[in-house]
C-alpha positions as a Python dict, from the first residue, in 0.01 Angstrom:
ca = {
    (1, 'M'): (0, 0, 0),
    (2, 'S'): (93, 286, -233),
    (3, 'I'): (292, 588, -131),
    (4, 'V'): (-16, 808, -171),
    (5, 'S'): (-216, 609, 83),
    (6, 'R'): (77, 626, 326),
    (7, 'L'): (93, 1004, 295),
    (8, 'V'): (-277, 1070, 355),
    (9, 'L'): (-261, 1045, 736),
    (10, 'P'): (43, 1274, 783),
    (11, 'L'): (-109, 1520, 537),
    (12, 'R'): (-436, 1522, 729),
    (13, 'V'): (-250, 1583, 1056),
    (14, 'L'): (-72, 1879, 896),
    (15, 'L'): (-398, 2011, 751),
    (16, 'V'): (-559, 2003, 1096),
    (17, 'M'): (-259, 2184, 1244),
    (18, 'V'): (-268, 2456, 977),
    (19, 'F'): (-647, 2493, 1009),
    (20, 'L'): (-621, 2531, 1387),
    (21, 'G'): (-329, 2772, 1351),
    (22, 'L'): (-534, 2987, 1116),
    (23, 'L'): (-827, 2976, 1357),
    (24, 'V'): (-608, 3090, 1646),
    (25, 'A'): (-464, 3368, 1428),
    (26, 'Q'): (-812, 3482, 1327),
    (27, 'V'): (-940, 3497, 1683),
    (28, 'M'): (-634, 3605, 1879),
    (29, 'S'): (-345, 3725, 1667),
    (30, 'F'): (-492, 3935, 1385),
    (31, 'P'): (-718, 4151, 1605),
    (32, 'G'): (-436, 4213, 1851),
    (33, 'E'): (-187, 4285, 1575),
    (34, 'F'): (-396, 4531, 1378),
    (35, 'L'): (-615, 4695, 1638),
    (36, 'F'): (-409, 4750, 1953),
    (37, 'T'): (-59, 4777, 2090),
    (38, 'R'): (25, 4817, 2456),
    (39, 'E'): (240, 5126, 2411),
    (40, 'E'): (46, 5326, 2153),
    (41, 'G'): (-318, 5221, 2187),
    (42, 'P'): (-490, 5191, 1849),
    (43, 'R'): (-241, 5195, 1561),
    (44, 'M'): (-222, 5206, 1183),
    (45, 'D'): (-519, 5437, 1201),
    (46, 'P'): (-630, 5449, 835),
    (47, 'W'): (-531, 5090, 760),
    (48, 'R'): (-613, 4897, 1076),
    (49, 'W'): (-965, 4783, 978),
    (50, 'P'): (-891, 4716, 610),
    (51, 'M'): (-582, 4512, 704),
    (52, 'L'): (-771, 4317, 970),
    (53, 'L'): (-1051, 4241, 726),
    (54, 'F'): (-801, 4147, 455),
    (55, 'F'): (-613, 3897, 671),
    (56, 'E'): (-934, 3752, 817),
    (57, 'L'): (-1080, 3692, 469),
    (58, 'E'): (-754, 3550, 336),
    (59, 'A'): (-749, 3306, 629),
    (60, 'V'): (-1108, 3203, 551),
    (61, 'C'): (-1007, 3133, 190),
    (62, 'L'): (-723, 2912, 313),
    (63, 'Q'): (-956, 2730, 550),
    (64, 'V'): (-1196, 2660, 262),
    (65, 'V'): (-906, 2519, 61),
    (66, 'I'): (-805, 2296, 354),
    (67, 'V'): (-1158, 2154, 385),
    (68, 'C'): (-1167, 2085, 11),
    (69, 'I'): (-827, 1914, 20),
    (70, 'W'): (-955, 1698, 306),
    (71, 'R'): (-1251, 1591, 93),
    (72, 'L'): (-1025, 1524, -206),
    (73, 'L'): (-802, 1306, 13),
    (74, 'T'): (-1111, 1105, 107),
    (75, 'L'): (-1186, 1055, -262),
    (76, 'V'): (-825, 950, -324),
    (77, 'Q'): (-848, 690, -48),
    (78, 'R'): (-1167, 550, -197),
    (79, 'G'): (-1021, 545, -548),
    (80, 'R'): (-1280, 794, -672),
    (81, 'I'): (-1061, 1091, -755),
    (82, 'F'): (-1149, 1075, -1126),
    (83, 'T'): (-1521, 1138, -1073),
    (84, 'P'): (-1740, 1446, -1108),
    (85, 'A'): (-1747, 1473, -726),
    (86, 'S'): (-1378, 1563, -726),
    (87, 'L'): (-1438, 1834, -984),
    (88, 'R'): (-1680, 2010, -747),
    (89, 'W'): (-1416, 2025, -473),
    (90, 'V'): (-1151, 2146, -715),
    (91, 'D'): (-1395, 2413, -838),
    (92, 'V'): (-1435, 2538, -481),
    (93, 'I'): (-1055, 2545, -441),
    (94, 'M'): (-1024, 2739, -766),
    (95, 'W'): (-1283, 2997, -660),
    (96, 'A'): (-1123, 3030, -316),
    (97, 'F'): (-790, 3104, -485),
    (98, 'V'): (-958, 3353, -722),
    (99, 'S'): (-1125, 3527, -426),
    (100, 'A'): (-800, 3539, -229),
    (101, 'W'): (-616, 3679, -531),
    (102, 'L'): (-880, 3945, -592),
    (103, 'L'): (-856, 4050, -228),
    (104, 'L'): (-478, 4061, -259),
    (105, 'A'): (-491, 4267, -580),
    (106, 'V'): (-733, 4519, -428),
    (107, 'M'): (-531, 4552, -106),
    (108, 'A'): (-200, 4577, -293),
    (109, 'G'): (-342, 4837, -531),
    (110, 'S'): (-480, 5038, -240),
    (111, 'L'): (-152, 5026, -47),
    (112, 'I'): (52, 5116, -355),
    (113, 'S'): (-177, 5413, -421),
    (114, 'Y'): (-154, 5522, -58),
    (115, 'I'): (225, 5499, -64),
    (116, 'Y'): (249, 5679, -398),
    (117, 'F'): (21, 5968, -297),
    (118, 'T'): (180, 6014, 46),
    (119, 'P'): (510, 6201, -20),
    (120, 'E'): (680, 6102, 307),
    (121, 'L'): (610, 5732, 235),
    (122, 'R'): (728, 5719, -127),
    (123, 'D'): (960, 5425, -151),
    (124, 'P'): (975, 5186, -446),
    (125, 'G'): (1058, 4883, -228),
    (126, 'L'): (720, 4796, -79),
    (127, 'P'): (521, 4860, -401),
    (128, 'A'): (764, 4638, -592),
    (129, 'V'): (719, 4361, -336),
    (130, 'L'): (339, 4398, -345),
    (131, 'I'): (336, 4385, -725),
    (132, 'G'): (560, 4076, -718),
    (133, 'I'): (339, 3898, -465),
    (134, 'T'): (28, 3984, -667),
    (135, 'L'): (189, 3846, -985),
    (136, 'I'): (291, 3526, -805),
    (137, 'G'): (-67, 3494, -680),
    (138, 'A'): (-195, 3530, -1038),
    (139, 'V'): (40, 3251, -1147),
    (140, 'L'): (-97, 3026, -871),
    (141, 'V'): (-456, 3099, -972),
    (142, 'L'): (-384, 3019, -1336),
    (143, 'L'): (-199, 2702, -1234),
    (144, 'I'): (-504, 2587, -1035),
    (145, 'V'): (-724, 2653, -1340),
    (146, 'V'): (-493, 2446, -1561),
    (147, 'L'): (-477, 2161, -1307),
    (148, 'R'): (-856, 2167, -1280),
    (149, 'D'): (-883, 2127, -1656),
    (150, 'L'): (-635, 1838, -1646),
    (151, 'L'): (-849, 1666, -1382),
    (152, 'R'): (-1158, 1725, -1597),
    (153, 'Q'): (-984, 1564, -1896),
    (154, 'A'): (-861, 1270, -1686),
    (155, 'T'): (-1213, 1222, -1546),
    (156, 'S'): (-1355, 1219, -1897),
    (157, 'L'): (-1093, 965, -2011),
    (158, 'Q'): (-1163, 747, -1707),
    (159, 'A'): (-1536, 747, -1789),
    (160, 'D'): (-1460, 661, -2153),
    (161, 'M'): (-1232, 373, -2048),
    (162, 'E'): (-1496, 235, -1812),
    (163, 'G'): (-1748, 253, -2096),
    (164, 'V'): (-1518, 49, -2322),
    (165, 'I'): (-1443, -213, -2057),
}
């Protein structure tokens, strides 16, 4: 039994836990965090709905990635990771990451603009953090694209080797 096959079950348990945690956050935590507080009533007036929508959509993107990873783990267990079926799941992961990054870039740009054009909020700290997080997200998206191309090349080589044998 290889180390990969021994890690599939613990990884699946963790994926289920993260998926359920995101589901609980979407239903219970995010709405309570962004829409209401006990002391103040509704808060973050101009940003409460955009922030709620942002976090809900980001959580959906993560849930899509979790489902795709689950399917890829099934292909790994069956020894079929270097097939066109795996490329479809990796494509969905890639587009989920692209969508999440685009959402992040739009939200970060909006918040940076809001902070910049509101004199009492001008502080370089939060915009710098938002720009840094957006750049890190871009690196992750590009890394996923490169890894997808590596899988495509490995799949092509696997098919060529099977044709020779």
